[in-house]
Every structure is written in structure tokens, then in C-alpha cells.
Amino acid sequence: MDNTDISYGVAFVKRTGITALELGRGSARLLMPLAGNENHVGVMYMGAYTVLAEASAAIPGFSILDTERFFPILKDIAVSFHKSAASDVTAEFALDDKMIDALLSDLESKGSATYVAEIPMHDADGLKVATGTVTVKLLSYAWKGAAAGGLS
Amino acid sequence: MDNTDISYGVAFVKRTGITALELGRGSARLLMPLAGNENHVGVMYMGAYTVLAEASAAIPGFSILDTERFFPILKDIAVSFHKSAASDVTAEFALDDKMIDALLSDLESKGSATYVAEIPMHDADGLKVATGTVTVKLLSYAWKGAAAGGLS
């Protein structure tokens, strides 16, 4: 995984200028820049939060996969807004070892595995400005019915 | 309101190429183009759905306001993905007359009013590909505490 580009060739994501501050096996800490992502009154626009929440949730799952056999899809995403952010916004999420083992075990035995990531998002002063809740499903290419998922 | 540009000067929204198919007092029907908004496998990317859902929910509220006195903010947004969309995606939402009266009455008497918009989103074949749920708050500039809202 390239630390400087986490857009996976998705132009929509690349346009936001999102960057990785730290990536590990099962973990990610990401930054959404304010520049280019302002709303009409100069604070972070809603859509930038959803991209940040999704990437923070999905990249840790992606990072534990044998990507020749498995792939992640998004089931749903929700973001609640607490305060406006007049700065860059950061988010992080990590799957713990026990969760990683359970996900990989489910993938082998059932062809799919699901986790829900809760993603607090903070401005440059450390204030929690929004909270994301993202359901990520991991699927096997080989498993029957894998194509039925809501790929987004 | 300009029928061809509904981005309100927000570059993030403008970059998606979202357009209005129909706008009325308290109603909006919008189209999110697939072109430029594809994910890594060529179907509509998550972030484009959130922009479409938010705009479909907020523009009807905005359209009923005396914008010298009142403004809308976003409280929260959720999108569930049902099927992938390999085409443009449309959405529509309308506040009925009773709801419009209640919102305007709340704004006058309490300085704020809230509605929850459920936004089904359809692909070019009419299949429901996603559902958005968006909470929009309308606020008075003059009312004490208006600045506390989570503007996004």
C-alpha cells in the first residue's frame, strides 16, 4: 500500500486530497484537508466527512485481506455532525487482533465477514467534530452469491 | 435558484457534476452522473450518493426559507447500499404543504425546525440502488444559540 495515495484509482477520493498519516495491518489514521473541501461558509463540507469515514473504516479491513481471494464492500455509512471544522480533520480506526482472527475465520468458513467501525473525527484542536458509523463487509470472490453485495 | 448549478459555490459538490432535473417550492429531483464518480470497479462511488442524498434533502428545505432570516444545517446523514449502479442515479424529495406550514411555524415561534428526509435513489433502470436518511435543521440567524449547530 502506498502511503501517499490511498485513493485506489477512485477519482472522487483523489479529488479530496485525503492522505494517510499512518497505516498498519488492520489500522489507519487519515487526514482530510480543509483546502478544496470547504462548504459555502468555509468549513468542512459534509461529503468530505463521508469519504474520510469510509476510508478510515475500509482500509484496515482491506489491509488484512489476501486480495487475490477477498474484497471489501460497503453496506452502509452514517455520519453525525457535532461541530463545524475550520481546519483539516483526522480520523483513525483499528481492528484488534481478536477481531482480525474472527474476520479471517468467517471468510474461510462462510465466504463473508462483517464489521462495524465507529469513527470519531477530530479537528486540528482535537475537538470531536463528527462521528461516522460504517458497516464493511468482506467477501470471497469464489463464494456463491458474492456478486449480490451492494458494491460502492 | 439556478436550475443548472445547485452547488451554492461548494467546489466539492460542483466537482460531482450533480444537476437538477426539477426544482419546486419544497421539492427537488436531482441527478448524479456516473461519469467522474465511478469507484475502482466502475460503479457509482459511495461519496456521490451522500452528496445526492444531502442535496435532495436540503434543497427543498432551503427553497421555502426567507434566506435573509433563516438557513439550513445538516444534523446527520445515513446511506444504505442495496445494489451497485452502473448508470447515473436520481433522487427526489418533497415536503408536503402541511409539513412546510409546520416548519415555518416552528421557525417563527422557536427559531428552529427539523425534518427527516428519506431519499430512495434509483439507477437508470428504475432499480432502487440506495436509500438515504438525512436530518435537516432550519435555523434563525437572529435566534440565540443558532451558532451552536453542526454546520456542514
XYZ file of C-alpha atoms in Angstrom:
304
model
C 0.000 0.000 0.000
C 1.317 3.414 -0.998
C 1.291 5.781 1.994
C 0.813 8.886 -0.093
C -2.096 7.785 -2.286
C -4.957 5.847 -0.703
C -7.488 6.569 -3.444
C -7.217 3.157 -5.193
C -7.702 4.872 -8.526
C -11.035 6.398 -7.463
C -11.010 9.948 -8.851
C -13.697 11.103 -6.403
C -11.447 10.188 -3.468
C -8.308 11.563 -5.091
C -10.022 14.930 -5.659
C -10.482 15.344 -1.901
C -6.719 15.255 -1.276
C -7.132 12.739 1.585
C -3.789 11.440 2.881
C -2.594 8.675 5.177
C -0.815 9.730 8.371
C -0.240 6.133 9.462
C -1.125 2.741 8.036
C -0.660 -0.649 9.674
C -2.038 -4.152 9.421
C -5.661 -3.608 10.467
C -5.269 0.099 11.193
C -5.337 3.508 9.526
C -5.007 7.131 10.588
C -6.048 9.535 7.862
C -6.276 13.261 7.252
C -8.864 15.147 5.215
C -7.554 18.585 4.237
C -9.877 21.560 4.576
C -8.425 23.140 1.418
C -10.627 22.242 -1.535
C -13.272 20.667 0.734
C -14.909 23.791 2.195
C -18.642 24.356 2.129
C -20.299 27.691 1.312
C -19.257 29.187 4.672
C -15.668 27.932 4.641
C -15.879 24.934 6.987
C -15.511 21.257 6.053
C -18.235 20.080 3.683
C -20.363 17.026 4.564
C -19.109 14.905 1.666
C -15.502 15.134 2.835
C -16.525 13.595 6.170
C -18.165 10.637 4.457
C -15.056 9.943 2.372
C -12.857 10.209 5.479
C -15.128 7.904 7.484
C -15.366 5.309 4.735
C -11.625 5.223 4.043
C -10.791 5.031 7.761
C -13.205 2.123 8.155
C -12.455 0.158 4.986
C -8.658 0.434 4.672
C -7.986 -1.515 7.913
C -10.210 -4.339 6.610
C -8.611 -4.240 3.180
C -5.154 -4.412 4.750
C -5.738 -7.827 6.341
C -7.061 -9.479 3.168
C -5.481 -11.778 0.647
C -6.727 -9.516 -2.134
C -6.437 -12.271 -4.726
C -9.262 -14.072 -2.899
C -11.210 -11.440 -0.974
C -12.545 -7.906 -1.368
C -14.394 -5.380 0.823
C -17.728 -3.723 0.076
C -19.619 -1.015 1.914
C -23.024 -1.904 3.370
C -23.934 1.437 4.901
C -22.482 4.654 6.247
C -23.785 7.224 8.714
C -22.230 10.474 9.881
C -23.463 12.717 12.705
C -22.208 16.286 12.833
C -21.350 17.777 16.244
C -19.419 20.962 15.452
C -18.185 22.697 12.338
C -14.485 22.251 11.479
C -12.450 25.197 10.191
C -9.314 23.041 9.878
C -8.128 19.716 8.498
C -9.945 16.752 10.065
C -8.373 13.454 11.136
C -9.798 10.015 11.843
C -8.437 6.651 12.880
C -9.680 3.129 13.251
C -8.056 -0.178 14.160
C -9.267 -3.753 14.151
C -7.800 -5.579 17.177
C -6.092 -8.970 16.816
C -9.107 -10.878 18.110
C -11.382 -9.172 15.582
C -8.910 -9.794 12.755
C -8.790 -13.516 13.624
C -12.594 -13.698 13.740
C -12.990 -11.923 10.381
C -10.448 -14.156 8.624
C -12.012 -17.259 10.170
C -15.503 -16.208 8.980
C -14.126 -15.542 5.497
C -12.670 -19.053 5.293
C -15.722 -20.837 6.698
C -18.592 -18.740 5.326
C -17.147 -16.696 2.458
C -18.100 -13.428 4.135
C -17.435 -11.402 7.271
C -18.789 -8.104 8.569
C -17.609 -5.429 10.962
C -18.978 -2.086 12.097
C -16.429 0.686 12.513
C -17.187 3.670 14.715
C -15.043 6.578 13.569
C -14.703 9.708 15.701
C -13.397 12.624 13.640
C -11.409 15.498 15.144
C -10.382 18.987 14.074
C -6.864 20.395 14.490
C -7.653 21.430 18.094
C -8.638 17.864 18.992
C -12.357 18.648 19.169
C -14.658 15.838 18.058
C -16.477 17.410 15.112
C -18.294 14.356 13.732
C -18.818 10.632 14.261
C -19.027 8.089 11.473
C -20.505 4.595 11.683
C -19.597 2.371 8.771
C -20.540 -1.245 8.069
C -17.923 -3.031 5.985
C -18.475 -6.480 4.515
C -15.582 -8.667 3.393
C -16.392 -11.141 0.640
C -14.778 -14.032 -1.191
C -14.545 -13.870 -4.993
C -15.014 -17.638 -5.098
C -18.095 -17.785 -2.904
C -21.527 -18.167 -4.480
C -23.601 -15.008 -4.166
C -20.659 -12.698 -3.631
C -21.824 -10.548 -6.536
C -25.105 -9.730 -4.760
C -23.478 -7.271 -2.356
C -24.067 -3.547 -2.696
C -20.680 -2.564 -4.040
C -19.923 1.110 -3.559
C -32.337 29.338 -7.749
C -30.392 28.416 -10.885
C -31.603 25.117 -12.345
C -28.263 24.227 -13.867
C -25.996 24.838 -10.865
C -27.132 23.689 -7.431
C -23.666 23.661 -5.854
C -24.061 27.003 -3.977
C -20.406 27.724 -4.602
C -19.272 24.499 -2.908
C -16.447 23.152 -5.083
C -16.842 19.616 -3.680
C -20.433 19.488 -4.935
C -19.638 21.173 -8.247
C -16.909 18.569 -8.934
C -19.521 15.785 -8.850
C -21.444 17.288 -11.778
C -24.788 16.920 -9.947
C -27.671 18.571 -11.795
C -31.279 19.468 -11.090
C -33.958 17.735 -13.174
C -36.780 19.597 -11.449
C -36.985 22.143 -8.668
C -40.106 23.490 -6.979
C -41.117 25.162 -3.743
C -40.339 22.421 -1.212
C -39.244 19.855 -3.784
C -36.238 18.703 -5.796
C -35.438 15.965 -8.286
C -31.723 15.616 -8.900
C -29.338 13.556 -10.983
C -25.852 12.366 -10.058
C -23.880 11.448 -13.201
C -21.843 8.242 -13.180
C -19.105 9.898 -15.261
C -16.400 11.184 -12.939
C -17.987 9.489 -9.910
C -17.019 5.858 -10.536
C -15.319 3.705 -7.921
C -12.433 1.316 -8.652
C -14.751 -1.151 -10.417
C -16.672 1.391 -12.483
C -19.898 1.734 -10.490
C -21.099 4.778 -8.532
C -18.787 5.630 -5.636
C -20.197 5.963 -2.107
C -19.389 9.667 -1.785
C -21.530 10.589 -4.778
C -24.556 9.005 -3.066
C -24.039 11.103 0.061
C -23.870 14.323 -1.969
C -27.006 13.332 -3.900
C -28.886 12.438 -0.701
C -27.878 15.626 1.089
C -28.748 17.919 -1.815
C -32.109 16.171 -2.393
C -32.943 16.567 1.295
C -31.668 20.099 1.919
C -32.673 21.971 -1.246
C -36.445 21.534 -0.616
C -35.967 22.994 2.878
C -33.803 25.818 1.581
C -36.394 26.647 -1.077
C -39.111 27.518 1.451
C -36.932 29.848 3.559
C -36.645 33.593 3.734
C -32.885 33.282 3.373
C -32.294 36.727 4.856
C -33.576 35.340 8.169
C -33.093 31.576 8.082
C -30.550 28.958 6.995
C -30.374 25.159 6.891
C -27.734 22.943 8.527
C -27.172 19.215 8.342
C -27.512 17.229 11.569
C -26.758 13.761 10.238
C -26.794 11.641 7.107
C -27.011 7.897 6.546
C -26.921 5.910 3.325
C -27.608 2.182 2.911
C -26.438 0.479 -0.269
C -28.710 -2.105 -1.874
C -27.256 -2.673 -5.351
C -24.386 -1.267 -7.359
C -25.271 1.353 -10.006
C -23.579 1.290 -13.409
C -25.524 4.365 -14.576
C -26.491 7.853 -13.464
C -28.513 7.870 -10.233
C -31.556 10.040 -9.474
C -33.263 11.059 -6.264
C -36.222 13.187 -5.290
C -37.775 14.555 -2.160
C -40.708 16.841 -1.445
C -42.019 18.486 1.700
C -45.831 18.491 1.628
C -47.836 21.656 2.351
C -48.686 20.596 5.898
C -45.013 19.962 6.680
C -43.994 23.283 5.122
C -46.543 25.133 7.289
C -45.330 23.327 10.410
C -41.657 24.076 9.670
C -42.293 27.778 9.030
C -44.449 27.996 12.151
C -41.718 26.368 14.286
C -39.148 28.760 12.836
C -41.242 31.781 13.832
C -42.117 30.551 17.309
C -38.934 28.682 18.321
C -36.213 29.870 15.953
C -35.570 26.336 14.701
C -37.307 23.481 12.917
C -36.216 19.978 11.960
C -37.227 17.412 9.361
C -36.006 13.975 8.406
C -35.917 13.234 4.685
C -35.909 9.654 3.442
C -34.373 9.590 -0.030
C -34.674 6.497 -2.215
C -32.091 6.572 -5.016
C -32.611 4.831 -8.366
C -30.446 3.811 -11.285
C -31.379 4.383 -14.944
C -33.435 1.155 -14.984
C -35.531 2.349 -12.045
C -33.916 -0.062 -9.567
C -33.568 1.254 -6.029
C -29.802 1.185 -5.507
C -29.526 3.042 -2.196
C -31.563 4.801 0.489
C -30.525 7.976 2.238
C -31.853 9.313 5.530
C -30.968 12.936 6.194
C -31.822 15.156 9.163
C -32.006 18.822 8.194
C -32.325 21.595 10.757
C -33.579 25.054 9.800
C -32.307 27.892 11.996
C -32.875 31.601 12.502
C -29.889 33.929 12.258
C -31.467 36.118 14.938
C -32.168 33.353 17.440
C -29.845 32.893 20.423
C -27.786 29.732 20.145
C -28.137 29.388 16.389
C -24.342 29.227 16.070
C -24.200 26.020 18.131
C -25.442 23.825 15.289
C -23.120 21.449 13.448
C -22.820 23.319 10.181
C -21.703 21.128 7.326
